[in-house]
Amino acid sequence: MPLDVLKQVQDEFLDFNGTGMSIVEISHRSTAYQDMHDDTIYMLRKLLQIPEQYDIIFMQGGGSLQFVMHAANFLHHSGGYINTGVWSDKAMKAASFYGKVYEVASSKEDHFTYIPKPESFHVEEGTDYVYMTSNNTIHGTEWHHFPSFDVPLFCDMSSDFLSRPVDVTNFDFIYAGIQKNVGPAGAVIGIIKDSLLQKARTKLPLMLQYKTYVEHDSTYNTPPVFNIYFVNKVCHWLDDHGGLAAMEDTNKKKAAIVYGAIDESNGFYSGHAQRDSRSRMNVTFNLPTEELEKQFITEAAGQHIIGIKGHRSLGGCRASIYNAVTSEGCQKLADFMKAFHQKH
Ligand SMILES: *Cc1c(COP(=O)(O)O)cnc(C)c1O
């Protein structure tokens, strides 16, 4: 999280907007809350230029509940999945509960080191939607050009949401668990096209229907108030810093600093992702031996470089350089990588 945002949250924690109460104490039916809720939607619309025919909703249950919910609502016959890693794999498995699922494309046979090319896509007849993951948090790959299809396109944008401008109209449904770039864990932002909503299954518990969230402006039950408040702060922070185009610019430069350290190491550091598929959010790499990787992670922690151990399912190292990580932070990591390489 941006330090400015954390400080603002701290400053206002005991008195939200002159109410004399904390944001976690006021009623979600109060005007003070409702104004903030509306402003958050307004800010998301502004930052991503979301057209009117899309609704913006807030849900709970994390990204993983969306693995189930998208299929519960929209999988009538079959769902096509572009399998680019752990998260899409999980979504496909969860969705199979509701109908037939198949791979439109996959990079599994090559350890998810790349984003599949459109030439390799095959969409079967009768497909309800194609599902993809914009950034593969664990393997460190990211889509740099989005594909389009004749069927509705769904996208899990959990780990690169608000890190760059996105043409929302290319998608029918976008969702993002907010904990990577936008706020505390637990809440999910959904962006859903009206025409898609009409195709949703209605024989479902109300809390599992997207329609319930749309029709009740995400306040059918108590929304995740604190999370939404946080999203609000981050949206304003982004807006104050030039919006998503400026953010993308910064993120490109940040990623270039860290990938530069990999590329200039003569193979001492080897990147997991193929060059044209590299993520600007999660830089994954290995060292020559597991022994060195352990040492690297320990010594990095000594320099206050924290959390660069790779995901437990992949091993190696991973630098997550989300929006709030500064260029200076990335430079510090790159310098550390060079020094460690020289020493070993
Ligand atoms: C983290 C993550 C998830 C899982 O989110 P949870 O809130 O832990 O369920 C899903 N998709 C992507 C791309 C992620 O990075």
Short mmCIF file of C-alpha atoms and ligand atoms in Angstrom, two decimals, residues 61-65 67 87 133 135 137 156 158-159 175 177 179-180, ligand 1:
data_model
loop_
_atom_site.label_atom_id
_atom_site.label_comp_id
_atom_site.label_asym_id
_atom_site.label_seq_id
_atom_site.Cartn_x
_atom_site.Cartn_y
_atom_site.Cartn_z
CA GLY A 61 -14.87 -14.13 -0.38
CA GLY A 62 -11.65 -13.19 -2.15
CA GLY A 63 -10.57 -14.10 -5.65
CA SER A 64 -11.23 -17.75 -4.93
CA LEU A 65 -14.98 -17.34 -4.51
CA PHE A 67 -13.52 -19.06 -9.32
CA TRP A 87 -5.01 -19.29 -10.67
CA THR A 133 -5.94 -14.26 -15.99
CA ASN A 135 -1.27 -11.36 -14.61
CA THR A 137 1.13 -13.73 -9.84
CA ASP A 156 -9.25 -12.26 -13.37
CA SER A 158 -6.47 -9.58 -9.25
CA SER A 159 -2.75 -8.99 -9.41
CA TYR A 175 -12.93 -9.10 -11.34
CA GLY A 177 -9.38 -9.43 -5.47
CA GLN A 179 -5.26 -7.35 -1.84
CA LYS A 180 -2.42 -7.14 -4.35
C1 LIG B 1 -4.10 -13.76 -5.22
C2 LIG B 1 -4.85 -14.14 -6.41
C3 LIG B 1 -6.07 -14.86 -6.36
C4 LIG B 1 -6.63 -15.44 -5.07
O1 LIG B 1 -7.18 -14.54 -4.24
P1 LIG B 1 -7.75 -14.96 -2.80
O2 LIG B 1 -8.34 -13.67 -2.34
O3 LIG B 1 -6.60 -15.43 -1.97
O4 LIG B 1 -8.76 -16.02 -3.01
C5 LIG B 1 -6.74 -15.09 -7.53
N1 LIG B 1 -6.26 -14.69 -8.72
C6 LIG B 1 -5.08 -14.03 -8.82
C7 LIG B 1 -4.58 -13.61 -10.16
C8 LIG B 1 -4.35 -13.74 -7.67
O5 LIG B 1 -3.17 -13.09 -7.76
#
